[in-house]
Short mmCIF file of C-alpha atoms in Angstrom, two decimals:
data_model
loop_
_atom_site.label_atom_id
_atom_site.label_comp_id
_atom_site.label_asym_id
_atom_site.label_seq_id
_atom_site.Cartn_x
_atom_site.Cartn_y
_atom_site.Cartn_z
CA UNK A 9 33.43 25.79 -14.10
CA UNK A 10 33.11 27.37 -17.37
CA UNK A 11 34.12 30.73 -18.66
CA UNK A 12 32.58 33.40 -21.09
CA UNK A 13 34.29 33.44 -24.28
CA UNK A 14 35.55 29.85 -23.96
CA UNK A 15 38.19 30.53 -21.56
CA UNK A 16 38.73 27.03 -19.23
CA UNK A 17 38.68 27.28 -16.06
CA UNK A 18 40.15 25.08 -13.42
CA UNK A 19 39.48 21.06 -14.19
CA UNK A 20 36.60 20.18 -11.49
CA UNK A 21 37.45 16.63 -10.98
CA UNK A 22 40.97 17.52 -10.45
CA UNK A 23 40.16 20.19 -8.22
CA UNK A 24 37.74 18.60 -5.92
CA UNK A 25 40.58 15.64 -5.78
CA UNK A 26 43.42 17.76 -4.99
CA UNK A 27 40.81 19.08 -2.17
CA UNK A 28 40.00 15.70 -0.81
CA UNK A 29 36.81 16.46 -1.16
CA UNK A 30 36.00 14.25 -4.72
CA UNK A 31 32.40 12.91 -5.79
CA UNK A 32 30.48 14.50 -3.89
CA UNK A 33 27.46 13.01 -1.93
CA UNK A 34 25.58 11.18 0.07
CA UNK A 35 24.21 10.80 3.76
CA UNK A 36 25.03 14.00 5.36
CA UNK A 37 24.91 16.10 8.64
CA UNK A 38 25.08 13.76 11.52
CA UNK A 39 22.17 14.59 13.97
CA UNK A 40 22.70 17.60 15.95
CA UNK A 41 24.14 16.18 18.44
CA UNK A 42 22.34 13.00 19.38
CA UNK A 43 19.38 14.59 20.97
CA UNK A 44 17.14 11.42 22.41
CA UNK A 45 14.46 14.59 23.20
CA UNK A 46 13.54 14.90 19.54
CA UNK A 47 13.36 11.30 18.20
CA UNK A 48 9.17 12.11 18.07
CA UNK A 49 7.82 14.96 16.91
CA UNK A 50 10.58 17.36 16.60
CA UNK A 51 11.34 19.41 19.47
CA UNK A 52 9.70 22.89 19.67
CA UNK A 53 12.28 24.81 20.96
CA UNK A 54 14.15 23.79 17.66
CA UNK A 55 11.61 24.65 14.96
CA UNK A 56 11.47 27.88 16.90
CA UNK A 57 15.13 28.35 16.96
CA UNK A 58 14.85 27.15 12.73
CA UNK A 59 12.19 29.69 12.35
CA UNK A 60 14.09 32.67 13.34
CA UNK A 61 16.64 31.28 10.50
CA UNK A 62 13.71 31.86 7.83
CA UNK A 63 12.26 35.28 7.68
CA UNK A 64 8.16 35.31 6.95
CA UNK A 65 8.59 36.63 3.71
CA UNK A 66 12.00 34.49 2.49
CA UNK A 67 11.79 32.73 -0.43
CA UNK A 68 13.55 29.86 0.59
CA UNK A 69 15.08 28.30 4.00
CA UNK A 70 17.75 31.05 5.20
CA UNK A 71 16.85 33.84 2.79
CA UNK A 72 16.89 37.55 4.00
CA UNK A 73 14.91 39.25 1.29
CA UNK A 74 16.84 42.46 0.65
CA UNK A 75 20.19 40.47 1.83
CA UNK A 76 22.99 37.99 0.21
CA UNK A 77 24.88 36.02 1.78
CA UNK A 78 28.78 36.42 0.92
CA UNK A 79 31.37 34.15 1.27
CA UNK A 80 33.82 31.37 -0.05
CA UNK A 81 34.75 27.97 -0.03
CA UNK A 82 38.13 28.01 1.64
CA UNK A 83 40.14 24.90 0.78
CA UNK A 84 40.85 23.22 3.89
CA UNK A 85 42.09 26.06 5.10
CA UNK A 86 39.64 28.10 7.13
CA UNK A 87 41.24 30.12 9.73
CA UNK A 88 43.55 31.12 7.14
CA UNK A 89 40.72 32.81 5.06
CA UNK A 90 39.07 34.03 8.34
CA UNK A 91 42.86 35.54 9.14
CA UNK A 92 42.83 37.32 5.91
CA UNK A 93 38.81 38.35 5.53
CA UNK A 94 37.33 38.58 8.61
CA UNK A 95 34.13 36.53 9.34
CA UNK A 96 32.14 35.43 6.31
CA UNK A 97 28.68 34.58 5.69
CA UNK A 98 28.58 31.34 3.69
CA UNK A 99 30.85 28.82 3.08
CA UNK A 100 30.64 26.02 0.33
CA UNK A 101 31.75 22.38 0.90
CA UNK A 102 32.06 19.11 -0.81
CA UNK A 103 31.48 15.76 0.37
CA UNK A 104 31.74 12.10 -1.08
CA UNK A 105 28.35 9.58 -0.83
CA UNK A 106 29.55 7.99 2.20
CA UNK A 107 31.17 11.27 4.20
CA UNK A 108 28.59 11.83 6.53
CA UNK A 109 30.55 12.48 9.86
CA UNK A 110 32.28 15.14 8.10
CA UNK A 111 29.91 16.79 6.57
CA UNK A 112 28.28 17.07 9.94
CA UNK A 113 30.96 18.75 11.54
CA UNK A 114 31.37 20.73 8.93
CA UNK A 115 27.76 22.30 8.67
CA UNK A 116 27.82 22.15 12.74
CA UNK A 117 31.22 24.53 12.37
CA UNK A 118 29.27 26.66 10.36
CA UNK A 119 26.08 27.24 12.24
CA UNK A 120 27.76 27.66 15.18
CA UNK A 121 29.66 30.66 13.53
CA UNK A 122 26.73 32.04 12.06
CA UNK A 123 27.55 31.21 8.37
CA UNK A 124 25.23 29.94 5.93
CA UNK A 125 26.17 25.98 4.64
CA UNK A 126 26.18 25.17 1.12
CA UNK A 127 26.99 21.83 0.70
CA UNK A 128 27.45 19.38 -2.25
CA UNK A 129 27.40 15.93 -3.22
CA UNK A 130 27.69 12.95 -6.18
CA UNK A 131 26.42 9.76 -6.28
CA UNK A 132 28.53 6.52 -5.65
CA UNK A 133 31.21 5.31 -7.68
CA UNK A 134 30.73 7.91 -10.65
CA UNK A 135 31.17 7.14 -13.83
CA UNK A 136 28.39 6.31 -16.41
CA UNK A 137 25.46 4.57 -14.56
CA UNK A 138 25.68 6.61 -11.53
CA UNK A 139 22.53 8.84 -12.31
CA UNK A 140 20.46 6.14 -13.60
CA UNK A 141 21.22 4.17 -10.47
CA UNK A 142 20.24 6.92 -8.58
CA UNK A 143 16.84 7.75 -10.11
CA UNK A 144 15.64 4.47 -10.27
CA UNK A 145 15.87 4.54 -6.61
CA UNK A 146 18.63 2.16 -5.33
CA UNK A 147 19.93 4.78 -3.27
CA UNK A 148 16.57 6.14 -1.61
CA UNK A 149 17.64 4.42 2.12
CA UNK A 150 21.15 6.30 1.81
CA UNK A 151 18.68 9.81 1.03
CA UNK A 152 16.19 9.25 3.48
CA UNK A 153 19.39 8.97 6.45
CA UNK A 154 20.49 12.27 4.74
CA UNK A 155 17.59 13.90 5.10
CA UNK A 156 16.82 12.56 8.29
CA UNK A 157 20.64 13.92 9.46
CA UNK A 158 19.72 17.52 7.87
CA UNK A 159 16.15 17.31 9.70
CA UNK A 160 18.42 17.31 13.38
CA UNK A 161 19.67 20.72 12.71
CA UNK A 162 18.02 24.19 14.17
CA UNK A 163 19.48 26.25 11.10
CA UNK A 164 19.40 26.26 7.61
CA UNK A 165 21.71 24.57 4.96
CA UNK A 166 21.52 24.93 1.40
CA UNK A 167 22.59 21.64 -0.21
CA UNK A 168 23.26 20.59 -4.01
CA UNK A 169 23.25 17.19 -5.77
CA UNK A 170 25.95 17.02 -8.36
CA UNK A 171 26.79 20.82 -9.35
CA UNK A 172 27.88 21.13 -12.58
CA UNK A 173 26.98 17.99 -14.10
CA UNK A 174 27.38 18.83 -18.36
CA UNK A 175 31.22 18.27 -16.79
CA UNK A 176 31.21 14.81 -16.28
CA UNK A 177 30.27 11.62 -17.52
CA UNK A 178 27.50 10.18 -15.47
CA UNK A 179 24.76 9.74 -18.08
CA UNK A 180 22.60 11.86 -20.09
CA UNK A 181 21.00 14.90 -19.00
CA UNK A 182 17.68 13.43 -18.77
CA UNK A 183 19.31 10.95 -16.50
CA UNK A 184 20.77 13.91 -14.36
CA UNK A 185 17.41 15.71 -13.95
CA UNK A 186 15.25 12.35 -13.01
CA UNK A 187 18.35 11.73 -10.14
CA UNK A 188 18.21 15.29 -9.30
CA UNK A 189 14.21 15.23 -8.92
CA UNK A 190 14.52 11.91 -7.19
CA UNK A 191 17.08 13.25 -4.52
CA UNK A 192 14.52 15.96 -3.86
CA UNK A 193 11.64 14.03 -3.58
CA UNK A 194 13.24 11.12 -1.53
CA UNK A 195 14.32 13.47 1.07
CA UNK A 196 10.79 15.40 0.80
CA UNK A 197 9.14 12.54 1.47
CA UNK A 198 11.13 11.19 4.66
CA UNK A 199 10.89 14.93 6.25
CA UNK A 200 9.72 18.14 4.29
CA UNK A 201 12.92 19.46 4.00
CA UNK A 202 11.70 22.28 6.15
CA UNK A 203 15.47 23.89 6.83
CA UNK A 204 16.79 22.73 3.46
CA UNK A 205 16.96 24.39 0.50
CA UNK A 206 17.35 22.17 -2.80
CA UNK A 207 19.69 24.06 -5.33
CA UNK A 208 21.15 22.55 -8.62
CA UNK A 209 24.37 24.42 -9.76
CA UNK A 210 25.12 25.16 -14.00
CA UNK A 211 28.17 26.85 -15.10
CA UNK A 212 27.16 30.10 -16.54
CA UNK A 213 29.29 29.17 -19.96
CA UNK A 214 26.24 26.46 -20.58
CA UNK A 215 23.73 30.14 -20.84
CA UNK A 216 26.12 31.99 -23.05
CA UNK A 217 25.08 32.15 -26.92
CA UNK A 218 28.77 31.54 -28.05
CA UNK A 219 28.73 28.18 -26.69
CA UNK A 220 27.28 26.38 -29.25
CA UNK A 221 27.20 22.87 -26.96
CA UNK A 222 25.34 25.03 -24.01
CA UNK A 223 22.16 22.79 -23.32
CA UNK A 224 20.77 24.20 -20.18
CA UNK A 225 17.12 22.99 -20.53
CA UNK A 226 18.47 19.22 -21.06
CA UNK A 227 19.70 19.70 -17.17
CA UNK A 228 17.07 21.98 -15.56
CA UNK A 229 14.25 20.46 -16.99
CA UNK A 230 10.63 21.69 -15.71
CA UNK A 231 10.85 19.04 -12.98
CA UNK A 232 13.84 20.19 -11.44
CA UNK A 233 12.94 24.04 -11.73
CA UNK A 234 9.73 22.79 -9.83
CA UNK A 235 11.45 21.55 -7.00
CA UNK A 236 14.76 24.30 -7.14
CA UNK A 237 14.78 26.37 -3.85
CA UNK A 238 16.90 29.02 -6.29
CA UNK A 239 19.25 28.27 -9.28
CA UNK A 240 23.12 27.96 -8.44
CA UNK A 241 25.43 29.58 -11.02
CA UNK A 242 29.31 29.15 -11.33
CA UNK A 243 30.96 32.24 -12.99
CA UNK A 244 34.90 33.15 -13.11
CA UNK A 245 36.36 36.30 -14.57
CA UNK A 246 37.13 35.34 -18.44
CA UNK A 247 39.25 36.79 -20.82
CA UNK A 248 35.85 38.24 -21.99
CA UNK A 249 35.99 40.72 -19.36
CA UNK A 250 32.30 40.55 -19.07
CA UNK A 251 30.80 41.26 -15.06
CA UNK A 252 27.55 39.71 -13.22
CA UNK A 253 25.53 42.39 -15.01
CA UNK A 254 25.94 40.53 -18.18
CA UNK A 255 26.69 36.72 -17.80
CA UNK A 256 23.82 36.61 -14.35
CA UNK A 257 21.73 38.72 -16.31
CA UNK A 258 21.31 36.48 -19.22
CA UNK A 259 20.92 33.68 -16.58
CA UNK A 260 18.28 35.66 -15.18
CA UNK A 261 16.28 35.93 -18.83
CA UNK A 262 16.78 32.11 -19.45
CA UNK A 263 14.65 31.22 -15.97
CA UNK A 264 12.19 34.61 -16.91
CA UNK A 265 12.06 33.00 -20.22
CA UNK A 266 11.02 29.35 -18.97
CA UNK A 267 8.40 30.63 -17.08
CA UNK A 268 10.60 30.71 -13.60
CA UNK A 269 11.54 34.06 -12.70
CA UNK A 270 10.41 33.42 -9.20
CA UNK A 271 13.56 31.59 -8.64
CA UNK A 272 16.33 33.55 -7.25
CA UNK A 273 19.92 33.08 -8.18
CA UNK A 274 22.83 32.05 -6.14
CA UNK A 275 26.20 31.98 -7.38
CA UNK A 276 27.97 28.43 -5.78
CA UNK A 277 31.67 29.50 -7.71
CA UNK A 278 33.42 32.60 -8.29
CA UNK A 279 37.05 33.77 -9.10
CA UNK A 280 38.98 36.89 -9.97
CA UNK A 281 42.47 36.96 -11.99
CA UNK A 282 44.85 39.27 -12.58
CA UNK A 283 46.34 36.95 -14.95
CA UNK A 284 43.63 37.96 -17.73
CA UNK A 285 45.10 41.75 -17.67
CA UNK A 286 42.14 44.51 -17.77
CA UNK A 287 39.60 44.68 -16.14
CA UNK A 288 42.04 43.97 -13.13
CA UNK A 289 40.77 41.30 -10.98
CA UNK A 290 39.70 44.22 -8.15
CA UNK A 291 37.75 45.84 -11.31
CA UNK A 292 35.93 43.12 -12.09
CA UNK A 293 34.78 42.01 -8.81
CA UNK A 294 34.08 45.71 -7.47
CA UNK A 295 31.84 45.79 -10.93
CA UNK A 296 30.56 42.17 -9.95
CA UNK A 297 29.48 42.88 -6.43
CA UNK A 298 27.95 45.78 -7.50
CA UNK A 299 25.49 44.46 -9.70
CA UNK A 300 24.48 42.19 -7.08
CA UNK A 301 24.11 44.85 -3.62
CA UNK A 302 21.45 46.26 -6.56
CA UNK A 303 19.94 42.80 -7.38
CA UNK A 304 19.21 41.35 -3.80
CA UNK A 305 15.91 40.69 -4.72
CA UNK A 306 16.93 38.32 -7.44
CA UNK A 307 20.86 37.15 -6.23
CA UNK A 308 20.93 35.40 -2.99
CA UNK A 309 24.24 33.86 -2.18
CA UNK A 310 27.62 34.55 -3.69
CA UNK A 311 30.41 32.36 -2.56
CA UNK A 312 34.00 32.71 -3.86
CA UNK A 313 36.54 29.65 -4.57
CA UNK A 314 39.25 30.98 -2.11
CA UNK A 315 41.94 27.92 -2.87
CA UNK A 316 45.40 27.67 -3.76
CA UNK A 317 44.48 24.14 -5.38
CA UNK A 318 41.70 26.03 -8.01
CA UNK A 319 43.93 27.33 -9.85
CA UNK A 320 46.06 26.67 -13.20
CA UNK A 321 49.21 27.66 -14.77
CA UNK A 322 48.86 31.06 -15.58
CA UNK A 323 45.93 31.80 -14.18
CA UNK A 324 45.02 32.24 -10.01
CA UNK A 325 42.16 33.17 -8.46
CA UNK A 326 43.15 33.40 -4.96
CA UNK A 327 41.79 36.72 -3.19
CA UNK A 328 45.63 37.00 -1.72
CA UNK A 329 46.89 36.95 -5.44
CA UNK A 330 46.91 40.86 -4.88
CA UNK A 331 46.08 43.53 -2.01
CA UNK A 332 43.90 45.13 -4.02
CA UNK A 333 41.64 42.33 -4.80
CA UNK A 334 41.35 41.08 -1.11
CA UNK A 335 40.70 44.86 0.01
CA UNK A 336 37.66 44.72 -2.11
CA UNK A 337 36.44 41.57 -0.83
CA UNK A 338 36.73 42.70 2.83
CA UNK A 339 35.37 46.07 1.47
CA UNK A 340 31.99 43.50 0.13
CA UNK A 341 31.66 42.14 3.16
CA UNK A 342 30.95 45.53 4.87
CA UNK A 343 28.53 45.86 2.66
CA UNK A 344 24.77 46.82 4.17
CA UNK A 345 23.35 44.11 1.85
CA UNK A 346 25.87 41.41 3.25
CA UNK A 347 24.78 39.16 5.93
CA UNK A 348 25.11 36.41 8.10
CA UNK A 349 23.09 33.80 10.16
CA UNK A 350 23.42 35.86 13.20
#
């Protein structure tokens, strides 16, 4: 995560460890069920069922034009957040390489409540290497189970391969985009990805001019914004005080700018503080959310980071860190423009 202004956020590696959930990666959903009726051609019934999931004129699998999909990523602790927000209409995950069976029941738990999955993933072992191994294709049986797993659902899942990767140390950008383009294309080639959208995820502090070190186009290179379904964005309240209208809309110019304004704009991370002092945390999410119920034809997703173990000292981004702040989540949820899977 990065924030406007050069506020830090959270440390992602510690983050996703304290979660359990760590490098995120590799073979995912577990077939549907083990269905020995669709080991052919894929059963009817379910590209029927997958085709109600994807409206005519959606822009990739799951969108509602007109509609975003609002939610979190909760932490572990899901009927807690449910408790406190009601039903929700995404929910992001992470996954190691080799946690397939979880991921499964995961994205099952999901579908099954009518929430959108956004799911993410690193290659094995990390650590400097770990992109090059991937592009150059020693990993393409691992992908081609993965894609085979995602191909055995009837809904839609929206699925990332390394989200913000200018945080770690895998390799060079170059190296992320040819791993990125080769996870994509693996899994294109084994089944069409028919009910998956493809999404890479940038902090939004790698678009703002006062980061001098912001290389965006060494990471989304024309390949990858080729094969994007939409462009995932992680973007906490700063010290800045600066809303969606700014920090997405300068996102928005940078893909308008390279020649990719078709793609849409989901954010994968979000977080409100008190802790910065004005705009209150309510403020700036009210003034967030409203941006986006006007800019459903270019925002898609929004999904906040609803843990205890996200935050710092000093600073927490929990919707229960105030009232106020969780009121005007649940008050975004009602919105007209918010939706689910149902």
């Amino acid at each position: 995560m990065g924030a406007e202004g050069g506020a830090a956020g959270p440390d992602r590696r510690a983050v996703l460890a304290l979660l359990g959930l760590g490098a995120l990666g590799a073979p995912l959903l577990a077939a549907c069920g083990g269905d020995d009726d669709r080991d052919d051609d894929r059963d009817d019934d379910r590209d029927d069922d997958r085709d109600d999931d994807r409206d005519d004129a959606g822009r990739w699998p799951g969108h509602r034009p007109g509609r975003v999909y609002l939610g979190m990523a909760v932490g572990g602790d899901l009927e807690g957040s449910l408790a406190a927000t009601g039903p929700f209409g995404v929910r992001r995950s992470f996954f190691p390489w080799d946690g397939l069976d979880d991921e499964e029941a995961v994205v099952r738990e999901d579908h099954a409540a009518d929430r959108l999955p956004w799911v993410s993933f690193k290659p094995p072992g990390g650590g400097p290497g770990s992109w090059a191994a991937v592009a150059s294709g020693a990993h393409d049986d691992d992908l081609r189970e993965r894609a085979r797993r995602y191909d055995a659902l009837d809904r839609p899942v929206v699925v990332t391969f390394h989200h913000e990767p200018h945080n770690d140390e895998e390799g060079t950008p170059e190296e992320f985009a040819a791993a990125w383009s080769r996870v994509h294309d693996v899994m294109h080639d084994e089944t069409g990805l028919r009910g998956v959208a493809s999404v890479p995820i940038l902090g939004e502090w790698e678009f703002n001019p006062r980061n001098e070190r912001g290389r965006p186009e060494e990471y989304l290179t024309d390949d990858v914004l080729e094969r994007a379904a939409f462009l995932g964005v992680d973007v906490y309240q700063s010290r800045a005080g600066a809303a969606y209208d700014v920090r997405l809309g300068r996102v928005l110019d940078w893909l308008d700018g390279r020649g990719a304004g078709h793609l849409m704009l989901g954010v994968g991370e979000t977080g409100a503080t008190d802790d910065y002092g004005a705009p209150s945390a309510v403020d700036w999410w009210s003034d967030s959310w409203s941006w986006v119920e006007g800019s459903a034809d270019r925002v898609g997703v929004v999904s906040y980071f609803n843990s205890e173990r996200n935050n710092r000292q000093g600073v927490r981004w929990v919707l229960e860190q105030s009232e106020d702040l969780l009121e005007g989540f649940r008050s975004s949820l009602r919105s007209p423009v918010a939706t689910t899977l149902a």
